[in-house]
Amino acid sequence: MSETNKAMIEQYRNSFLSEVEANVEEGEWVKMCMQCGVCSGSCPLGKHWAHPPQEIFMMIRAGKRDEVLTSDSMWMCTSCYNCVVRCPRQLPITHIMHGLATYAKKLGLAPKNQPTARFAEIFWNNMMKKGRVNELKLGLSLYFKDGFGAGIKESLRNKDLGMKMMKAKRMAASEFFGGHGVKDIGGVQKMIQKAQEIEDARMKKFD
Amino acid sequence: MAKREYSYYPGCSSQKGASSSNLMKSVDTMCEELDIQLNEIPDWNCCSASIGYASGSELPRLTLSARNIALSEEHNKNQEIVATCAACWLATKEAAERLKEDESMFAEANQALAEAGLKLQNNTPIKHMAEVIIEDIGLEQIRAGVKKPLEGIKIAGYVGCQTNRPFGIAGESFENPMYLDNLVGSLGADACTTYEKKVQCCGGALAFSEPEKSQEMIKGIIEAAYDNEADMIATPCPLCQANVEIYQDQINERFGTKFNIPVVYYSQLISVAYGRSASDAALDGQLIAAKKLEDIASK
Ligand code: SF4
Ligand code: SF4
Ligand code: SF4
Ligand code: SF4
């Protein structure tokens, strides 16, 4: 295709789709969606999604930038990969959902106090301190034998879950993270910083 | 049995001080019995699981896993990487595949890795321990080593999501994988082959951030086990195990149910069937005691 033709096509293209293609993980796949709806029927927490994946893809093509990026929906993705193994067009839906959530957060458009966004941030920040998450204490089987389990149980006993639960978790999390870490933590941190720089440098500006 | 060696990515469930971890301890016991030697990847780091994405975007995440693979390639040469945690396996394998497909991303990851003095070749297979049991060793061999068949125990095999999707075990269906049931059968126990929630998601990390929504799903997973008259649930996944076992009290409170069903690992089943003690099989690590397994272990 000649450069002029390409430019003509770009011009008619909805810019939010271009933006997603450029800046969202696996975003170039969005246009491959054929709107069959299989993914939407696959999300375990589907009834809580205001816009299930199929609809999100449609909205991206319709240029509904704010509605998509401020949506709570993709934060309900449990990374179960049901959609991925079922999609007849083999879209990496899980990663697109993650990518949209990450991108929205980067732009400051993610819903405030979204519990999964906050949990993810605690998780990541703590991991970056030592290079490892003490997931045993965070979430895996036998941390119940020590104090952390009691902490979680305490917060669970609280009928008012939701944000209170989140708060308790954050306290518990920061209290119990650590102990084990990567020896070359300096190297890990430099490596991640570099990776972030490289990625940021290839982001395109839209608005 | 011939000795097998793997480069081991333990993930966070193996860290010292976690000696009470029933997964890790029973995997150690199982590996002794199956003559598997696991060589830990020196100085491995967390892969950030399926939740890191919201703060760590694509390249940083891929680089985290790339570091582990690079360390393995440097120190545990020519050994396949094995993980016991579904999320670890998935993140590592996914990173390896992504960096294979995308040359510029591969170059970028190596550019970042250079900051830590490492270089990724990316030609190492990434396996889940379940693949080692099912594919490398095979159920025939497993069956042949059983000393104490798990007779009279009915087990709902809960495969969960990430052990099963998107990679899973070669030749198995995503919607109705049979390998866990087959494993249970080859140990002499009775598999609930019509356990319809075997690949139902438990909410994963959202069990922390969205407890109400997740617990509703977990309720279904447990209810179906009871409906299938299971004595216990068995799973390969550490987060599944935790999510399905620990919230039973909460679910009982919330929904007026009376759940109290043990949730064990396949490695605990193998350890007991191979004649090891309840403590070697880490059965003392259950919140809800697996009495029927304890009885066989102490026979
Ligand atoms: S399953 Fe695939 S093709 Fe169908 S709507 Fe979802 S993303 Fe589109
Ligand atoms: S991975 Fe996410 S988007 Fe896909 S079915 Fe599961 S919850 Fe839905
Ligand atoms: S996936 Fe979980 S267990 Fe594995 S390294 Fe990451 S945090 Fe640890
Ligand atoms: S079943 Fe639950 S813990 Fe297991 S992989 Fe799926 S979401 Fe994760």
XYZ file of C-alpha atoms and ligand atoms in Angstrom:
538
model
C 0.000 0.000 0.000
C 1.341 3.455 -0.785
C 2.060 5.922 2.017
C -0.726 8.223 0.848
C -3.236 5.413 0.965
C -2.135 4.502 4.454
C -2.513 8.101 5.571
C -6.015 8.236 4.079
C -7.075 5.153 5.933
C -5.604 6.412 9.193
C -7.573 9.582 8.825
C -10.864 7.731 8.731
C -9.925 5.496 11.503
C -11.362 6.164 14.845
C -8.573 7.566 16.947
C -9.380 5.682 20.125
C -8.900 2.414 18.269
C -5.529 3.673 17.053
C -4.662 4.708 20.554
C -5.516 1.277 21.924
C -3.550 -0.370 19.163
C -0.531 1.769 19.925
C -0.558 1.893 23.696
C -2.476 -1.031 25.151
C -0.985 -4.468 25.612
C -2.105 -6.641 22.671
C -4.328 -3.759 21.553
C -3.675 -4.488 17.885
C -5.947 -7.495 18.275
C -9.091 -5.488 19.048
C -10.067 -5.063 15.405
C -10.057 -8.844 14.980
C -13.086 -9.255 17.254
C -16.130 -10.505 15.353
C -18.607 -9.687 18.140
C -19.767 -13.262 18.691
C -20.150 -12.757 22.445
C -18.486 -15.975 23.572
C -16.062 -14.091 25.821
C -18.857 -12.190 27.506
C -20.510 -15.439 28.450
C -17.228 -16.729 29.876
C -16.300 -14.246 32.598
C -16.775 -15.823 36.006
C -17.725 -12.453 37.487
C -19.601 -11.504 34.348
C -22.757 -10.357 36.053
C -20.749 -7.617 37.740
C -19.276 -6.263 34.517
C -21.225 -3.248 33.286
C -19.515 -3.835 29.935
C -18.374 -7.384 29.199
C -15.335 -7.851 26.897
C -17.283 -8.056 23.640
C -18.989 -4.782 24.460
C -15.690 -3.166 25.439
C -14.288 -4.083 22.028
C -17.326 -2.583 20.352
C -17.021 0.579 22.435
C -13.360 0.940 21.518
C -14.270 0.842 17.854
C -17.046 3.343 18.463
C -14.555 5.722 20.065
C -16.047 5.686 23.539
C -12.767 6.547 25.164
C -13.972 7.869 28.511
C -16.579 5.185 29.023
C -14.044 2.469 28.399
C -11.121 3.860 30.341
C -13.146 4.912 33.387
C -15.001 1.616 33.498
C -14.853 -0.692 36.483
C -15.442 -3.691 34.255
C -11.998 -4.845 33.254
C -10.971 -4.664 36.896
C -13.281 -7.649 37.426
C -11.095 -9.847 35.252
C -9.937 -12.818 37.327
C -7.346 -13.911 34.741
C -9.167 -17.212 34.333
C -8.382 -17.488 30.594
C -11.802 -18.947 29.810
C -12.244 -16.369 27.070
C -8.819 -16.953 25.566
C -9.292 -20.667 25.004
C -12.800 -20.161 23.640
C -12.545 -17.122 21.371
C -12.956 -18.314 17.778
C -10.614 -15.556 16.658
C -8.038 -16.285 19.346
C -7.885 -12.804 20.746
C -5.680 -12.552 23.857
C -8.661 -11.109 25.710
C -7.218 -11.517 29.204
C -4.193 -9.424 28.275
C -6.251 -6.788 26.535
C -8.381 -6.441 29.691
C -5.239 -6.176 31.814
C -3.745 -3.782 29.300
C -6.796 -1.510 29.313
C -6.855 -1.476 33.118
C -3.144 -0.642 33.273
C -3.460 2.051 30.651
C -6.456 3.620 32.373
C -4.531 3.682 35.617
C -1.510 5.227 33.944
C -3.706 8.030 32.587
C -5.355 8.516 35.955
C -8.732 7.498 34.588
C -9.268 4.284 36.552
C -12.126 4.448 39.051
C -11.042 5.751 42.429
C -10.741 3.215 45.226
C -11.116 0.285 42.919
C -10.274 -2.563 45.331
C -8.430 -4.761 42.828
C -6.395 -1.828 41.550
C -5.381 -1.021 45.078
C -4.581 -4.586 45.964
C -2.479 -4.927 42.825
C -0.555 -1.814 43.747
C 0.214 -3.069 47.231
C 1.303 -6.349 45.748
C 3.575 -4.751 43.177
C 5.134 -2.186 45.481
C 5.959 -4.752 48.072
C 7.368 -7.089 45.516
C 9.586 -4.348 44.139
C 11.088 -3.732 47.567
C 12.554 -7.195 47.977
C 12.071 -8.876 44.643
C 9.747 -11.417 46.203
C 6.321 -11.372 47.687
C 5.840 -13.460 50.715
C 2.776 -14.900 49.148
C 2.685 -17.604 51.737
C 1.745 -14.888 54.113
C -0.181 -12.952 51.537
C -2.425 -15.599 50.248
C -1.149 -19.134 50.051
C -2.110 -22.124 52.030
C -0.449 -22.166 55.358
C 0.131 -18.712 56.494
C -2.761 -19.292 58.829
C -0.445 -20.824 61.300
C 1.095 -17.494 62.060
C -0.273 -14.133 62.889
C -1.218 -13.068 59.421
C -3.894 -15.695 59.192
C -5.392 -14.419 62.363
C -5.302 -10.942 60.857
C -7.223 -12.008 57.796
C -9.690 -13.964 59.829
C -10.252 -10.977 62.053
C -10.986 -8.772 59.119
C -13.183 -11.427 57.611
C -15.181 -11.731 60.755
C -16.068 -8.148 60.163
C -19.406 -8.163 58.422
C -18.651 -4.990 56.561
C -16.284 -6.349 53.973
C -15.290 -4.338 50.928
C -13.168 -1.350 51.776
C -12.682 -2.267 55.392
C -11.389 -5.586 54.270
C -9.051 -3.806 51.902
C -7.727 -1.627 54.655
C -7.120 -4.524 56.956
C -5.400 -6.324 54.154
C -3.133 -3.467 53.376
C -2.033 -3.211 56.961
C -1.552 -6.915 57.183
C 0.202 -6.976 53.873
C 2.745 -4.323 54.674
C 3.324 -5.825 58.062
C 4.076 -9.282 56.840
C 5.772 -8.737 53.567
C 9.463 -9.221 53.536
C 11.793 -11.496 55.328
C 12.833 -13.147 52.121
C 14.232 -11.314 49.227
C 16.370 -11.393 46.149
C 20.062 -10.895 46.893
C 20.604 -8.791 43.800
C 17.662 -6.532 44.549
C 19.616 -3.562 43.211
C 19.939 -5.320 39.869
C 16.249 -6.181 39.800
C 15.240 -2.624 40.513
C 17.543 -1.193 37.857
C 16.301 -3.775 35.391
C 12.657 -2.921 36.020
C 13.342 0.786 35.849
C 15.011 0.282 32.501
C 12.125 -1.826 31.220
C 9.710 0.887 32.310
C 11.752 3.581 30.554
C 11.854 1.615 27.329
C 8.130 1.017 27.449
C 7.260 4.612 28.297
C 9.455 5.818 25.440
C 7.382 3.927 22.906
C 4.022 5.188 24.187
C 2.306 7.465 21.716
C 0.568 10.608 22.855
C -3.163 10.911 22.239
C -5.760 13.238 23.756
C 12.822 -45.191 38.595
C 15.387 -43.201 36.656
C 16.542 -40.046 38.304
C 15.141 -36.866 36.785
C 16.559 -33.415 37.272
C 14.855 -30.083 36.758
C 15.583 -26.454 37.318
C 13.097 -25.434 39.936
C 11.192 -22.184 40.145
C 9.602 -22.536 43.564
C 7.826 -19.217 43.702
C 6.726 -17.730 46.911
C 5.250 -20.862 48.385
C 8.643 -22.365 49.023
C 10.429 -19.745 51.001
C 12.129 -20.758 54.213
C 10.016 -20.300 57.253
C 7.279 -21.716 55.144
C 8.133 -25.176 56.391
C 4.499 -25.500 57.299
C 3.592 -25.150 53.646
C 1.736 -28.306 52.766
C 2.385 -27.875 49.075
C 6.130 -27.485 49.369
C 6.615 -30.177 51.951
C 4.485 -32.711 50.148
C 6.168 -31.875 46.832
C 9.526 -32.589 48.483
C 8.217 -35.904 49.792
C 6.675 -36.771 46.455
C 9.908 -35.958 44.634
C 11.880 -38.203 46.982
C 9.523 -41.024 46.166
C 9.567 -40.365 42.432
C 13.325 -39.821 42.321
C 13.046 -36.264 41.060
C 15.781 -33.783 41.882
C 14.783 -30.140 41.927
C 17.593 -27.602 41.577
C 16.362 -24.227 42.718
C 17.050 -21.305 40.378
C 19.582 -19.224 42.332
C 18.279 -15.845 43.474
C 14.958 -16.153 41.612
C 12.499 -13.290 41.867
C 8.727 -13.058 42.011
C 6.998 -13.124 38.632
C 4.237 -10.750 39.884
C 1.536 -13.352 39.190
C -1.662 -12.370 37.450
C -2.216 -9.341 39.581
C 1.001 -7.385 39.085
C -0.299 -6.078 35.788
C -2.152 -3.159 37.263
C 1.041 -1.553 38.470
C 3.720 -3.221 36.437
C 2.926 -2.996 32.780
C 3.902 -5.344 29.989
C 7.657 -5.064 29.548
C 8.510 -4.844 33.265
C 6.446 -7.965 33.896
C 7.968 -9.905 31.034
C 11.406 -8.850 32.238
C 10.753 -10.210 35.719
C 10.119 -13.657 34.277
C 12.945 -13.267 31.779
C 15.348 -12.789 34.670
C 14.356 -16.133 36.185
C 14.750 -17.920 32.869
C 18.102 -16.241 32.244
C 19.343 -17.248 35.706
C 18.211 -20.795 35.070
C 19.967 -20.886 31.709
C 23.147 -19.630 33.325
C 23.226 -21.789 36.457
C 21.091 -24.853 35.714
C 22.220 -25.410 32.150
C 20.142 -27.619 29.898
C 17.546 -28.305 32.555
C 13.876 -27.738 31.931
C 12.275 -25.279 34.342
C 9.563 -26.684 36.585
C 7.096 -24.685 38.677
C 4.599 -25.945 41.230
C 2.508 -22.788 41.381
C 0.042 -22.328 38.531
C 0.521 -18.574 38.441
C 4.313 -18.894 38.409
C 4.183 -21.415 35.629
C 1.767 -19.380 33.587
C 3.655 -16.110 33.974
C 6.988 -17.706 33.135
C 5.756 -19.721 30.201
C 3.741 -16.830 28.860
C 6.783 -14.551 29.035
C 8.932 -17.123 27.249
C 6.375 -17.463 24.457
C 5.747 -13.756 24.102
C 9.461 -13.047 23.857
C 9.783 -15.757 21.254
C 7.032 -14.288 19.086
C 8.116 -10.695 19.371
C 11.725 -10.023 18.430
C 11.762 -6.362 19.341
C 10.269 -7.117 22.761
C 12.936 -9.807 23.172
C 15.643 -7.272 22.387
C 14.104 -4.808 24.842
C 13.892 -7.405 27.577
C 17.551 -8.208 27.080
C 18.389 -4.529 27.189
C 16.689 -4.328 30.596
C 18.273 -7.585 31.756
C 21.695 -6.196 30.972
C 21.160 -3.789 33.878
C 21.261 -6.848 36.119
C 24.157 -8.360 34.217
C 22.052 -11.071 32.600
C 21.255 -12.338 29.141
C 18.288 -14.373 28.018
C 18.667 -17.118 25.414
C 15.043 -18.189 25.816
C 15.270 -21.767 24.673
C 14.289 -23.465 27.923
C 11.008 -25.390 28.182
C 8.818 -24.250 31.097
C 6.824 -27.014 32.759
C 4.271 -27.408 35.464
C 4.920 -30.188 37.971
C 1.687 -31.788 36.793
C 3.268 -32.223 33.357
C 6.231 -33.943 34.966
C 3.883 -36.404 36.692
C 1.539 -36.978 33.770
C 3.845 -36.684 30.767
C 7.429 -37.297 31.862
C 6.712 -40.043 34.371
C 3.268 -41.231 33.325
C 0.395 -42.683 35.284
C 1.441 -46.288 34.634
C 4.645 -45.674 36.555
C 2.822 -43.744 39.237
C 0.371 -46.589 39.735
C 3.187 -49.117 39.936
C 4.710 -47.404 42.969
C 1.559 -47.231 45.090
C 2.037 -48.944 48.454
C -1.143 -47.898 50.184
C -4.012 -47.474 47.729
C -6.310 -44.647 48.775
C -9.251 -47.003 48.955
C -12.606 -45.743 50.052
C -11.891 -42.051 49.498
C -14.050 -40.163 47.065
C -12.229 -37.188 45.590
C -13.435 -34.225 43.572
C -10.524 -33.211 41.356
C -10.463 -29.430 41.198
C -8.129 -28.389 38.399
C -9.043 -24.695 38.547
C -8.127 -22.197 35.850
C -4.495 -21.472 35.416
C -3.161 -25.013 35.630
C -5.592 -25.688 32.822
C -5.731 -22.528 30.737
C -4.392 -21.235 28.479
C -1.690 -23.919 28.264
C -2.917 -26.925 30.178
C -1.665 -30.458 29.720
C -1.105 -31.649 26.162
C -4.018 -33.590 24.749
C -6.427 -32.610 27.526
C -9.551 -30.564 26.909
C -9.848 -27.143 28.497
C -13.453 -27.686 29.491
C -13.173 -31.188 30.886
C -9.597 -32.219 31.569
C -9.322 -35.759 32.888
C -5.752 -36.044 34.119
C -6.448 -35.216 37.742
C -9.267 -37.765 37.883
C -6.993 -40.299 36.229
C -4.259 -39.576 38.732
C -6.710 -39.968 41.614
C -7.812 -43.287 40.117
C -4.295 -44.556 39.694
C -3.685 -43.934 43.397
C -6.597 -46.209 44.244
C -9.071 -43.499 45.218
C -12.462 -42.928 43.694
C -12.601 -39.908 41.346
C -15.827 -37.895 41.007
C -15.684 -37.796 37.233
C -18.898 -35.800 37.030
C -17.580 -32.991 39.215
C -18.906 -30.179 37.090
C -16.985 -27.379 38.793
C -13.568 -28.865 38.100
C -12.410 -25.894 36.026
C -14.550 -23.175 37.608
C -12.624 -20.073 38.591
C -12.443 -19.347 42.322
C -11.739 -15.665 41.823
C -7.972 -15.993 42.107
C -6.437 -12.847 43.521
C -9.862 -11.199 43.506
C -10.741 -13.357 46.500
C -8.777 -10.687 48.392
C -10.085 -7.612 46.699
C -13.628 -8.733 45.893
C -14.387 -11.212 48.676
C -18.169 -11.205 48.378
C -18.205 -11.825 44.656
C -15.516 -14.465 44.869
C -17.026 -16.317 47.772
C -20.204 -16.780 45.846
C -18.200 -18.684 43.227
C -16.275 -20.647 45.817
C -19.584 -21.678 47.339
C -20.548 -23.269 44.028
C -17.229 -25.113 43.817
C -17.733 -26.649 47.265
C -21.432 -27.327 46.843
C -20.785 -29.333 43.681
C -18.194 -31.426 45.532
C -20.814 -32.281 48.136
C -23.370 -33.012 45.439
C -20.901 -35.471 43.938
C -20.553 -37.055 47.398
C -16.882 -36.220 47.613
C -15.007 -36.768 50.879
C -12.454 -34.178 49.894
C -11.343 -31.857 47.116
C -7.896 -32.240 45.539
C -6.124 -29.576 43.516
C -2.743 -28.793 41.953
C -3.016 -25.038 42.545
C -1.855 -23.238 45.725
C -4.256 -20.358 45.353
C -7.201 -22.653 44.602
C -6.321 -24.653 47.683
C -6.242 -21.582 49.866
C -9.341 -19.975 48.418
C -11.467 -23.095 48.630
C -10.324 -24.155 52.083
C -10.016 -20.986 54.121
C -13.213 -19.193 53.329
C -15.515 -22.051 54.289
C -16.341 -20.468 57.664
C -17.041 -17.181 55.999
C -19.217 -18.765 53.377
C -21.103 -20.659 56.057
C -21.741 -17.412 57.837
C -22.740 -15.591 54.706
C -24.913 -18.213 53.086
C -26.017 -20.382 56.003
C -24.240 -23.425 54.587
C -22.465 -26.048 56.707
C -19.335 -26.600 54.659
C -16.418 -28.421 56.213
C -14.679 -30.279 53.427
C -10.901 -30.849 53.294
C -8.958 -29.477 50.328
C -5.659 -31.238 49.616
C -2.923 -31.250 46.969
C -2.241 -34.024 44.466
C 1.248 -34.185 45.984
C -0.252 -35.045 49.365
C -2.305 -37.821 47.785
C 0.800 -39.259 46.114
C 2.859 -38.989 49.295
C 0.287 -40.926 51.336
C -0.311 -43.514 48.610
C 3.438 -44.066 48.453
C 3.424 -44.984 52.119
C 4.696 -41.787 53.679
C 3.552 -40.439 57.029
C 0.894 -37.801 57.588
C 3.597 -35.351 58.568
C 5.730 -36.069 55.473
C 2.601 -35.468 53.449
C 2.099 -32.249 55.410
C -1.415 -33.224 56.398
C -0.859 -31.340 59.637
C -0.971 -28.228 57.502
C -4.678 -28.468 56.695
C -7.151 -26.090 58.234
C -9.825 -28.707 57.765
C -8.283 -32.061 58.603
C -8.298 -34.682 55.860
C -9.202 -37.519 58.261
C -9.571 -40.260 55.688
C -6.107 -39.563 54.333
C -4.654 -39.395 57.847
C -6.175 -42.789 58.600
C -4.532 -44.378 55.602
C -1.211 -42.697 56.380
C -1.205 -44.096 59.905
C -2.228 -47.614 58.886
S -15.063 -14.313 21.821
Fe -13.521 -13.292 20.576
S -14.536 -12.792 18.651
Fe -16.126 -13.317 20.119
S -16.774 -11.346 20.956
Fe -15.199 -12.157 22.292
S -13.279 -11.321 21.540
Fe -14.810 -11.027 19.959
S -9.782 -13.944 31.730
Fe -10.851 -12.103 32.330
S -11.891 -11.447 30.512
Fe -11.346 -13.569 30.194
S -13.126 -14.762 30.840
Fe -11.741 -14.605 32.570
S -12.480 -12.828 33.686
Fe -13.344 -12.707 31.623
S 3.066 -16.217 41.057
Fe 2.775 -16.087 43.165
S 3.886 -17.717 44.017
Fe 4.618 -17.408 41.979
S 6.384 -16.086 42.275
Fe 4.659 -14.811 41.815
S 3.823 -14.247 43.737
Fe 5.152 -15.917 44.036
S -9.005 -21.625 40.169
Fe -8.633 -19.832 41.229
S -6.629 -19.969 42.139
Fe -6.811 -21.554 40.680
S -5.905 -20.685 38.910
Fe -8.094 -20.207 38.796
S -8.351 -18.291 39.709
Fe -6.338 -19.039 40.187
